[in-house]
CSV table of C-alpha atoms and ligand atoms in Angstrom, one decimal:
chain,number,residue,atom,x,y,z
A,22,MET,CA,-107.4,80.1,-223.1
A,23,ASN,CA,-105.6,77.7,-221.1
A,24,ASN,CA,-102.0,76.9,-221.4
A,25,LYS,CA,-102.7,73.4,-222.9
A,26,GLN,CA,-104.3,75.0,-225.7
A,27,ILE,CA,-101.9,77.7,-226.3
A,28,GLU,CA,-99.1,75.1,-226.2
A,29,SER,CA,-101.0,73.0,-229.1
A,30,SER,CA,-102.0,75.6,-230.8
A,31,TYR,CA,-98.4,76.5,-231.3
A,32,LYS,CA,-97.6,72.8,-232.3
A,33,VAL,CA,-99.8,73.3,-235.5
A,34,ALA,CA,-98.1,76.8,-236.4
A,35,LYS,CA,-94.7,75.3,-236.0
A,36,GLU,CA,-95.3,72.6,-238.5
A,37,ARG,CA,-97.2,75.0,-240.7
A,38,TYR,CA,-94.2,77.0,-240.7
A,39,ALA,CA,-91.8,74.6,-240.6
A,40,ALA,CA,-93.3,73.5,-244.2
A,41,LEU,CA,-92.0,76.7,-245.5
A,42,GLY,CA,-88.4,76.2,-243.9
A,43,ILE,CA,-89.5,78.8,-241.0
A,44,ASP,CA,-88.0,77.7,-237.4
A,45,THR,CA,-90.6,79.6,-235.3
A,46,ASP,CA,-88.5,78.8,-232.1
A,47,LYS,CA,-85.6,80.4,-233.7
A,48,ALA,CA,-88.2,83.8,-234.6
A,49,ILE,CA,-88.9,83.7,-231.0
A,50,ALA,CA,-85.6,83.4,-229.7
A,51,GLN,CA,-85.0,86.8,-232.0
A,52,LEU,CA,-87.7,88.5,-231.3
A,53,GLU,CA,-87.0,88.0,-226.9
A,54,LYS,CA,-83.2,89.3,-227.3
A,55,THR,CA,-84.3,92.2,-229.6
A,56,PRO,CA,-84.6,95.4,-227.6
A,57,ILE,CA,-87.3,97.8,-227.8
A,58,SER,CA,-86.6,100.9,-226.1
A,59,LEU,CA,-89.9,102.5,-224.4
A,60,HIS,CA,-90.4,106.0,-224.7
A,61,CYS,CA,-90.7,107.2,-221.0
A,62,TRP,CA,-93.1,109.9,-222.1
A,63,GLN,CA,-96.5,108.2,-222.9
A,64,ALA,CA,-96.6,107.8,-219.0
A,65,ASP,CA,-97.1,111.5,-218.6
A,66,ASP,CA,-98.1,113.3,-221.8
A,67,VAL,CA,-94.4,114.6,-222.5
A,68,VAL,CA,-94.5,116.8,-219.4
A,69,GLY,CA,-91.3,115.7,-217.5
A,70,PHE,CA,-90.1,117.3,-214.3
A,71,GLU,CA,-88.7,120.4,-215.0
A,72,ARG,CA,-91.3,122.9,-215.0
A,73,ASN,CA,-94.7,121.1,-215.0
A,74,GLU,CA,-96.1,123.3,-217.7
A,75,ALA,CA,-98.0,122.4,-221.1
A,76,LEU,CA,-95.7,121.0,-224.6
A,77,SER,CA,-94.5,123.3,-226.8
A,78,GLY,CA,-92.4,122.9,-230.2
A,79,GLY,CA,-94.9,121.9,-232.3
A,80,ILE,CA,-95.7,118.8,-230.8
A,81,GLN,CA,-99.2,117.9,-228.7
A,82,THR,CA,-101.0,115.5,-226.6
A,83,THR,CA,-104.5,115.7,-226.4
A,84,GLY,CA,-106.7,114.2,-224.2
A,85,ASN,CA,-107.2,114.0,-220.3
A,86,TYR,CA,-107.8,110.5,-219.2
A,87,PRO,CA,-106.7,110.8,-215.5
A,88,GLY,CA,-103.7,109.3,-213.8
A,89,ARG,CA,-100.7,110.7,-215.4
A,90,ALA,CA,-97.3,110.3,-213.5
A,91,THR,CA,-96.5,113.3,-212.4
A,92,ASN,CA,-93.4,112.3,-210.6
A,93,ILE,CA,-90.5,110.1,-210.9
A,94,ASP,CA,-91.6,107.6,-208.5
A,95,GLN,CA,-94.9,107.3,-210.5
A,96,LEU,CA,-93.2,107.3,-213.9
A,97,ARG,CA,-90.8,104.3,-212.7
A,98,GLN,CA,-93.9,102.5,-210.9
A,99,ASP,CA,-95.6,102.9,-214.1
A,100,ILE,CA,-92.6,101.4,-216.4
A,101,GLU,CA,-92.3,98.8,-214.2
A,102,GLU,CA,-96.0,97.7,-214.4
A,103,VAL,CA,-95.5,98.2,-218.0
A,104,ILE,CA,-92.6,95.7,-218.3
A,105,SER,CA,-94.2,93.2,-216.3
A,106,LEU,CA,-96.8,92.8,-218.5
A,107,LEU,CA,-94.7,92.2,-221.9
A,108,GLY,CA,-92.1,89.7,-223.1
A,109,GLY,CA,-88.7,90.9,-224.2
A,110,THR,CA,-86.0,92.9,-223.6
A,111,PHE,CA,-86.7,96.8,-223.1
A,112,ARG,CA,-84.6,99.7,-222.7
A,113,LEU,CA,-86.0,103.0,-221.1
A,114,ASN,CA,-85.7,106.2,-223.6
A,115,LEU,CA,-85.4,109.2,-221.3
A,116,HIS,CA,-85.7,112.9,-222.7
A,117,GLU,CA,-83.5,115.6,-220.8
A,118,THR,CA,-86.4,117.1,-218.9
A,119,TYR,CA,-87.1,113.7,-216.9
A,120,GLY,CA,-83.8,114.3,-214.7
A,121,GLU,CA,-83.8,114.3,-210.9
A,122,PHE,CA,-83.3,117.6,-210.4
A,123,GLY,CA,-84.5,117.3,-206.4
A,124,GLY,CA,-86.9,120.3,-206.5
A,125,LYS,CA,-84.2,122.4,-207.6
A,126,PHE,CA,-84.4,124.3,-210.8
A,127,VAL,CA,-81.6,123.2,-213.3
A,128,ASP,CA,-81.5,125.1,-216.4
A,129,ARG,CA,-80.8,123.0,-219.7
A,130,ASP,CA,-77.5,124.3,-219.9
A,131,GLN,CA,-76.6,123.4,-216.4
A,132,VAL,CA,-77.7,119.9,-216.7
A,133,GLY,CA,-75.2,116.9,-216.1
A,134,PRO,CA,-74.7,113.2,-215.6
A,135,GLU,CA,-75.5,113.9,-211.7
A,136,HIS,CA,-79.2,114.8,-212.5
A,137,PHE,CA,-79.7,111.0,-214.0
A,138,THR,CA,-77.6,109.1,-211.2
A,139,GLY,CA,-80.7,108.0,-209.9
A,140,TRP,CA,-82.0,106.8,-213.1
A,141,MET,CA,-78.8,104.8,-214.0
A,142,GLN,CA,-78.9,102.8,-210.6
A,143,TRP,CA,-82.8,102.2,-210.9
A,144,ALA,CA,-82.2,101.0,-214.1
A,145,LYS,CA,-79.6,98.5,-213.3
A,146,ASP,CA,-81.5,97.4,-210.2
A,147,LYS,CA,-84.3,96.7,-213.3
A,148,GLY,CA,-82.1,95.0,-216.0
A,149,LEU,CA,-82.6,97.7,-218.1
A,150,LYS,CA,-80.6,100.0,-220.4
A,151,LEU,CA,-81.0,103.7,-221.2
A,152,ASP,CA,-81.4,105.6,-224.2
A,153,PHE,CA,-81.3,109.7,-224.3
A,154,ASN,CA,-82.9,112.7,-225.9
A,155,SER,CA,-81.8,116.1,-225.6
A,156,THR,CA,-84.9,118.4,-225.0
A,157,SER,CA,-85.3,121.8,-227.3
A,158,PHE,CA,-88.9,122.1,-226.9
A,159,SER,CA,-91.0,123.5,-223.7
A,160,HIS,CA,-88.4,126.1,-222.5
A,161,PRO,CA,-88.8,130.0,-222.8
A,162,LYS,CA,-85.4,130.1,-225.0
A,163,SER,CA,-87.2,127.4,-227.5
A,164,GLY,CA,-88.9,129.8,-229.9
A,165,TYR,CA,-89.0,129.0,-233.3
A,166,LEU,CA,-85.2,128.6,-233.8
A,167,THR,CA,-82.7,126.7,-231.1
A,168,LEU,CA,-79.5,125.4,-232.8
A,169,SER,CA,-80.4,127.0,-236.1
A,170,ASN,CA,-80.7,130.2,-234.6
A,171,PRO,CA,-78.8,133.4,-235.8
A,172,ASP,CA,-79.1,135.0,-232.6
A,173,LYS,CA,-75.4,133.7,-230.8
A,174,GLU,CA,-76.6,133.8,-227.6
A,175,ILE,CA,-79.9,131.8,-227.8
A,176,ARG,CA,-78.2,129.4,-230.0
A,177,ASP,CA,-75.1,128.9,-228.2
A,178,PHE,CA,-77.4,128.0,-225.0
A,179,TRP,CA,-79.0,125.2,-226.8
A,180,ILE,CA,-75.3,123.6,-228.2
A,181,GLU,CA,-74.6,123.6,-224.7
A,182,HIS,CA,-77.5,122.0,-224.0
A,183,THR,CA,-77.0,119.6,-226.8
A,184,LYS,CA,-72.9,119.0,-225.4
A,185,ARG,CA,-74.4,118.0,-222.0
A,186,CYS,CA,-76.6,116.0,-222.9
A,187,ARG,CA,-74.1,113.7,-225.0
A,188,HIS,CA,-72.2,113.6,-221.8
A,189,ILE,CA,-75.2,112.2,-219.7
A,190,ALA,CA,-75.6,109.8,-222.4
A,191,ASP,CA,-72.1,108.8,-222.2
A,192,ALA,CA,-71.9,108.7,-218.6
A,193,MET,CA,-75.0,106.2,-219.2
A,194,GLY,CA,-73.4,104.4,-221.8
A,195,LYS,CA,-70.7,104.1,-219.7
A,196,ALA,CA,-72.6,102.7,-216.5
A,197,GLN,CA,-74.5,100.4,-218.4
A,198,GLY,CA,-71.6,98.8,-220.5
A,199,ASP,CA,-73.6,99.5,-223.6
A,200,PRO,CA,-73.8,102.5,-226.1
A,201,CYS,CA,-76.5,104.8,-224.9
A,202,ILE,CA,-78.3,106.2,-227.9
A,203,MET,CA,-79.0,109.9,-228.0
A,204,ASN,CA,-81.1,111.2,-230.2
A,205,ILE,CA,-81.4,115.0,-231.0
A,206,TRP,CA,-84.6,116.3,-232.3
A,207,ILE,CA,-84.9,119.9,-232.6
A,208,HIS,CA,-88.5,121.3,-233.7
A,209,ASP,CA,-86.9,124.3,-235.4
A,210,GLY,CA,-89.2,125.7,-238.0
A,211,LEU,CA,-91.5,128.9,-238.7
A,212,LYS,CA,-95.1,129.1,-239.2
A,213,ASP,CA,-94.8,131.3,-242.8
A,214,ILE,CA,-92.8,131.6,-245.8
A,215,THR,CA,-89.2,132.2,-245.3
A,216,VAL,CA,-86.5,133.7,-247.5
A,217,GLU,CA,-83.7,132.3,-245.2
A,218,ARG,CA,-84.3,128.3,-245.6
A,219,TYR,CA,-80.8,127.8,-246.8
A,220,ARG,CA,-79.5,130.2,-243.9
A,221,TYR,CA,-80.9,128.3,-240.9
A,222,ARG,CA,-79.9,125.3,-242.4
A,223,GLN,CA,-76.5,126.3,-242.6
A,224,ILE,CA,-76.4,127.5,-239.2
A,225,LEU,CA,-77.8,124.0,-238.0
A,226,LYS,CA,-74.9,122.4,-239.8
A,227,GLU,CA,-72.4,124.5,-238.4
A,228,SER,CA,-74.0,123.8,-234.5
A,229,LEU,CA,-74.0,120.1,-235.5
A,230,ASP,CA,-70.5,120.0,-236.5
A,231,ASP,CA,-69.3,121.6,-233.1
A,232,ILE,CA,-71.4,119.3,-230.9
A,233,LEU,CA,-70.5,116.3,-232.7
A,234,SER,CA,-66.7,117.3,-232.9
A,235,GLU,CA,-66.3,115.7,-229.4
A,236,LYS,CA,-65.8,111.9,-229.3
A,237,LEU,CA,-67.4,110.0,-226.9
A,238,PRO,CA,-67.1,106.2,-226.6
A,239,ASP,CA,-69.9,105.2,-224.7
A,240,MET,CA,-72.9,106.8,-226.7
A,241,LYS,CA,-74.2,106.8,-230.2
A,242,THR,CA,-75.8,110.1,-231.6
A,243,CYS,CA,-78.9,110.1,-234.0
A,244,LEU,CA,-80.6,112.8,-235.6
A,245,GLU,CA,-84.4,112.9,-236.2
A,246,ALA,CA,-86.0,114.7,-239.5
A,247,LYS,CA,-89.3,116.1,-239.5
A,248,LEU,CA,-91.8,117.1,-242.1
A,249,PHE,CA,-93.4,120.0,-239.8
A,250,GLY,CA,-94.7,120.7,-236.3
A,251,ILE,CA,-98.0,122.5,-235.5
A,252,GLY,CA,-97.8,126.0,-235.8
A,253,MET,CA,-94.9,125.7,-238.1
A,254,GLU,CA,-96.0,124.7,-241.1
A,255,ALA,CA,-94.1,126.4,-243.6
A,256,TYR,CA,-90.6,125.3,-243.1
A,257,THR,CA,-88.6,122.9,-241.0
A,258,VAL,CA,-85.0,123.3,-240.7
A,259,GLY,CA,-84.2,119.3,-239.8
A,260,SER,CA,-86.1,118.4,-242.7
A,261,HIS,CA,-85.5,114.9,-244.2
A,262,ASP,CA,-83.0,116.1,-247.0
A,263,PHE,CA,-81.0,117.7,-244.5
A,264,TYR,CA,-80.4,114.8,-242.4
A,265,ALA,CA,-80.3,112.5,-244.7
A,266,GLY,CA,-77.5,114.3,-246.5
A,267,TYR,CA,-75.8,115.8,-243.0
A,268,CYS,CA,-75.9,111.6,-241.6
A,269,SER,CA,-74.5,110.0,-244.9
A,270,LYS,CA,-71.5,112.7,-245.2
A,271,ASN,CA,-70.6,112.3,-241.3
A,272,ASN,CA,-71.7,108.7,-240.9
A,273,VAL,CA,-74.4,109.5,-238.3
A,274,ILE,CA,-77.2,107.5,-237.3
A,275,TYR,CA,-80.5,108.7,-238.6
A,276,THR,CA,-83.5,108.3,-236.7
A,277,LEU,CA,-86.6,107.2,-238.6
A,278,ASP,CA,-90.2,108.7,-237.2
A,279,THR,CA,-92.6,107.0,-238.8
A,280,GLY,CA,-95.0,110.1,-238.6
A,281,HIS,CA,-92.5,112.6,-240.0
A,282,TYR,CA,-93.1,112.1,-243.8
A,283,GLU,CA,-95.9,113.2,-246.3
A,284,PRO,CA,-98.9,110.8,-245.4
A,285,THR,CA,-98.8,109.1,-248.6
A,286,GLU,CA,-95.2,108.6,-248.5
A,287,ASN,CA,-93.8,105.0,-247.9
A,288,VAL,CA,-91.5,105.5,-245.0
A,289,ALA,CA,-90.7,101.4,-244.9
A,290,ASP,CA,-89.0,102.1,-248.2
A,291,MET,CA,-86.8,104.3,-246.5
A,292,ILE,CA,-85.1,101.8,-244.6
A,293,PRO,CA,-83.1,99.9,-247.6
A,294,SER,CA,-82.0,103.4,-249.1
A,295,LEU,CA,-80.8,105.0,-246.1
A,296,LEU,CA,-78.9,101.8,-244.5
A,297,LEU,CA,-76.7,102.0,-247.6
A,298,TYR,CA,-75.5,105.4,-246.8
A,299,VAL,CA,-75.8,105.9,-242.9
A,300,PRO,CA,-74.2,103.4,-240.6
A,301,GLU,CA,-77.4,102.5,-238.2
A,302,LEU,CA,-81.1,103.8,-238.0
A,303,MET,CA,-82.9,104.9,-234.5
A,304,LEU,CA,-86.9,104.0,-235.3
A,305,HIS,CA,-89.3,106.0,-233.6
A,306,VAL,CA,-92.1,103.9,-234.2
A,307,SER,CA,-95.6,105.6,-234.1
A,308,ARG,CA,-99.0,106.1,-235.9
A,309,PRO,CA,-99.9,109.6,-237.8
A,310,MET,CA,-103.5,110.2,-238.3
A,311,HIS,CA,-103.3,113.2,-241.1
A,312,TRP,CA,-100.5,114.5,-239.4
A,313,ASP,CA,-97.9,113.4,-237.1
A,314,SER,CA,-100.6,112.9,-234.5
A,315,ASP,CA,-98.6,109.9,-232.7
A,316,HIS,CA,-101.6,108.0,-232.2
A,317,VAL,CA,-100.8,104.7,-230.4
A,318,THR,CA,-98.6,102.2,-232.7
A,319,LEU,CA,-100.8,99.5,-234.3
A,320,PHE,CA,-100.0,96.1,-235.9
A,321,ASP,CA,-101.1,97.7,-239.4
A,322,ASP,CA,-99.6,97.5,-242.8
A,323,LYS,CA,-97.3,100.3,-242.3
A,324,THR,CA,-95.7,99.1,-239.3
A,325,ARG,CA,-96.0,95.2,-240.5
A,326,ASN,CA,-93.8,96.9,-243.9
A,327,LEU,CA,-91.4,98.7,-241.8
A,328,PHE,CA,-90.3,95.7,-239.9
A,329,ALA,CA,-90.4,93.3,-243.1
A,330,GLU,CA,-88.1,95.6,-244.6
A,331,LEU,CA,-85.7,95.7,-241.5
A,332,VAL,CA,-85.5,91.9,-241.3
A,333,ARG,CA,-85.2,91.5,-245.4
A,334,ALA,CA,-82.2,94.1,-245.4
A,335,ASN,CA,-81.0,91.9,-242.8
A,336,ALA,CA,-80.0,95.2,-240.7
A,337,LEU,CA,-81.6,94.1,-237.1
A,338,GLY,CA,-78.1,94.5,-235.8
A,339,ARG,CA,-78.1,97.8,-237.3
A,340,ALA,CA,-81.2,99.1,-236.0
A,341,HIS,CA,-82.3,100.5,-232.7
A,342,ILE,CA,-86.1,100.2,-232.2
A,343,GLY,CA,-87.9,102.6,-230.3
A,344,LEU,CA,-91.3,103.8,-230.1
A,345,ASP,CA,-92.6,107.3,-229.7
A,346,TYR,CA,-96.3,108.1,-229.4
A,347,PHE,CA,-98.1,109.8,-226.8
A,348,ASP,CA,-102.2,109.2,-226.3
A,349,ALA,CA,-103.5,111.2,-223.2
A,350,SER,CA,-106.8,109.8,-224.1
A,351,ILE,CA,-107.0,106.4,-223.1
A,352,ASN,CA,-105.2,104.5,-220.3
A,353,ARG,CA,-101.7,105.3,-220.4
A,354,ILE,CA,-100.3,102.0,-219.3
A,355,GLY,CA,-102.7,99.9,-221.8
A,356,ALA,CA,-101.3,102.5,-224.6
A,357,TYR,CA,-97.9,101.4,-224.0
A,358,ILE,CA,-98.8,97.6,-224.1
A,359,ILE,CA,-101.3,98.0,-227.2
A,360,GLY,CA,-98.2,99.7,-229.1
A,361,THR,CA,-95.4,97.7,-227.6
A,362,ARG,CA,-97.1,94.5,-228.6
A,363,ALA,CA,-97.9,95.9,-232.3
A,364,ALA,CA,-94.3,96.2,-232.9
A,365,GLN,CA,-93.3,93.1,-231.5
A,366,LYS,CA,-96.0,91.2,-233.4
A,367,ALA,CA,-94.8,93.3,-236.7
A,368,LEU,CA,-91.3,92.0,-236.1
A,369,LEU,CA,-92.1,88.7,-235.3
A,370,GLN,CA,-94.0,88.5,-238.3
A,371,ALA,CA,-91.3,90.1,-240.4
A,372,LEU,CA,-89.0,86.9,-238.9
A,373,LEU,CA,-91.5,84.7,-240.0
A,374,GLU,CA,-91.3,85.4,-243.8
A,375,PRO,CA,-90.0,82.5,-246.0
A,376,LEU,CA,-87.4,85.1,-247.4
A,377,ASP,CA,-85.6,82.1,-249.4
A,378,ILE,CA,-88.3,80.9,-251.3
A,379,LEU,CA,-89.6,84.6,-251.6
A,380,ARG,CA,-86.1,85.5,-253.3
A,381,LYS,CA,-86.2,82.3,-255.5
A,382,TYR,CA,-89.4,83.0,-256.9
A,383,GLU,CA,-88.1,86.6,-257.7
A,384,ASP,CA,-84.9,85.5,-259.1
A,385,GLU,CA,-87.0,83.1,-261.2
A,386,GLY,CA,-89.5,85.7,-262.7
A,387,GLN,CA,-92.0,83.7,-261.0
A,388,TRP,CA,-93.8,86.9,-259.9
A,389,PHE,CA,-97.6,85.1,-259.4
A,390,GLU,CA,-96.0,82.5,-257.4
A,391,ARG,CA,-94.2,85.5,-255.3
A,392,LEU,CA,-97.6,87.7,-254.6
A,393,ALA,CA,-99.7,84.5,-253.8
A,394,LEU,CA,-96.9,83.6,-251.2
A,395,LEU,CA,-97.0,87.0,-250.0
A,396,GLU,CA,-100.6,86.9,-249.9
A,397,GLU,CA,-101.1,83.4,-248.0
A,398,LEU,CA,-98.5,84.6,-245.1
A,399,LYS,CA,-101.1,86.8,-243.8
A,400,THR,CA,-103.3,84.5,-242.7
A,401,LEU,CA,-101.0,81.9,-241.7
A,402,PRO,CA,-101.1,80.9,-237.7
A,403,PHE,CA,-99.0,83.8,-236.8
A,404,GLY,CA,-100.9,84.6,-233.5
A,405,ALA,CA,-100.4,81.2,-232.2
A,406,VAL,CA,-96.8,81.8,-232.3
A,407,TYR,CA,-97.0,85.4,-230.6
A,408,ASP,CA,-99.3,83.9,-228.0
A,409,TYR,CA,-96.6,81.0,-227.5
A,410,PHE,CA,-93.9,83.6,-227.0
A,411,ASN,CA,-95.8,85.6,-224.1
A,412,LEU,CA,-96.9,82.4,-222.7
A,413,LYS,CA,-93.0,81.1,-222.6
A,414,ASN,CA,-92.2,84.8,-221.4
A,415,ASN,CA,-94.7,84.3,-218.4
A,416,VAL,CA,-97.0,87.2,-219.5
A,417,PRO,CA,-100.7,87.8,-220.2
A,418,VAL,CA,-101.6,86.2,-223.4
A,419,GLY,CA,-103.8,87.7,-225.7
A,420,GLU,CA,-106.3,90.0,-224.6
A,421,ASP,CA,-105.6,88.8,-220.8
A,422,TYR,CA,-103.5,91.8,-220.1
A,423,ILE,CA,-106.6,94.1,-220.4
A,424,LYS,CA,-107.4,93.0,-217.0
A,425,ASP,CA,-104.3,93.5,-215.5
A,426,VAL,CA,-104.3,97.1,-216.9
A,427,GLN,CA,-107.5,97.5,-215.3
A,428,LYS,CA,-106.4,96.3,-212.2
A,429,TYR,CA,-103.5,98.6,-212.2
A,430,GLU,CA,-105.7,101.6,-212.5
A,431,ALA,CA,-108.3,100.7,-209.6
A,432,ASP,CA,-105.0,100.2,-207.4
A,433,VAL,CA,-102.9,102.9,-208.3
A,434,THR,CA,-103.6,105.3,-211.4
A,435,SER,CA,-106.8,106.6,-210.5
A,436,LYS,CA,-106.0,107.6,-207.2
A,437,ARG,CA,-103.3,110.0,-208.1
A,438,LYS,CA,-104.0,113.4,-208.0
B,521,RNT,C1,-91.5,115.1,-232.2
B,521,RNT,C2,-90.3,113.8,-232.4
B,521,RNT,C3,-89.7,113.5,-231.1
B,521,RNT,C4,-90.7,113.6,-229.8
B,521,RNT,C5,-90.2,113.2,-228.6
B,521,RNT,C6,-90.8,113.6,-227.5
B,521,RNT,O1,-92.3,115.3,-233.6
B,521,RNT,O2,-91.1,112.9,-233.1
B,521,RNT,O3,-89.2,112.2,-231.3
B,521,RNT,O4,-91.9,112.9,-230.3
B,521,RNT,O5,-88.9,113.7,-228.8
B,522,ZN,ZN1,-89.9,111.1,-232.9
């Protein structure tokens, strides 16, 4: 497609949506300014730069596609490439294990903002903002239980780690003049039946109370719930009920990862419930297949419904959108583009919903009409609007990015050892 065709298709689409009272230019402007936090860990299969070891903690990457980033320069180069192929506003979501440790071993209870000044400088140069995550997995002290461990020594190690991470996030927030969103996901759980379900949760609650008691102005903490991890199928300390209760009671941001619930559960429907009780949400948009498999996010019904509920709840200002998947079996740069564009499409389609008409139908009991319009919306010329968004932002339109990803692979990632 040439630019003229993209523009004329957009003109037709714009009129079609205008007939329903929707301003496509406005939707595009909203999409452009809504930040998406890119997870650094798709670039290197969640390995990080601390000890270069395989993952633990109930999460897994599968596949051995060549070219993963193995050092900070490569990771930054990859993220820069990814962003160059995407329109819109981005943040970068780092884990503690991606610090700049200068060839030294820095244990998790020793880490500080000084290990992230390079990232802060780089982010500033690139016009990016940073988000952050403490890291409980892939460490000799990870075991089954970290912040919920009855062993005080181990528990204190992880409490110290998490407190330090909040200080790092605060330093990032200060440097970027915008709060850094720090996620706490701990893998704590057990392989088999336990009689201490209450006890570990009580300990986790106390650890979190301690960690969160320190007020830090330039960061926000969020807590990520989960159903189960691989090898920890019987029990998860930080379950949905645990964190829904904790976040509601303590006014803390809840992290909703779309892979962390029963496969038949309507995850999108959690948004309008949680938002009545928690201040904000952090989203980890993922794609579970049978389990929390972290497949590349797609523009599928689940993702579409998720963003539809955000927009219907008028909650874009209360949601932090992040991605969380890791596929080591395909080109990793391509995986970023597919997943990020899928999230953008879902957001854009949600922004193009004629809510005034739908709400009027609903209020007046016109349920056939509501269903008919919802069905028709699916095949409106939405793709023409998304194409135009990309054209307007000077990034590849449609499938054109495939060749850019191939070129980067030929020039860069395929040459990595
Ligand atoms: C794991 C959680 C968590 C991790 C990242 C690496 O199930 O989803 O968010 O994926 O922190
Ligand atoms: Zn997650």
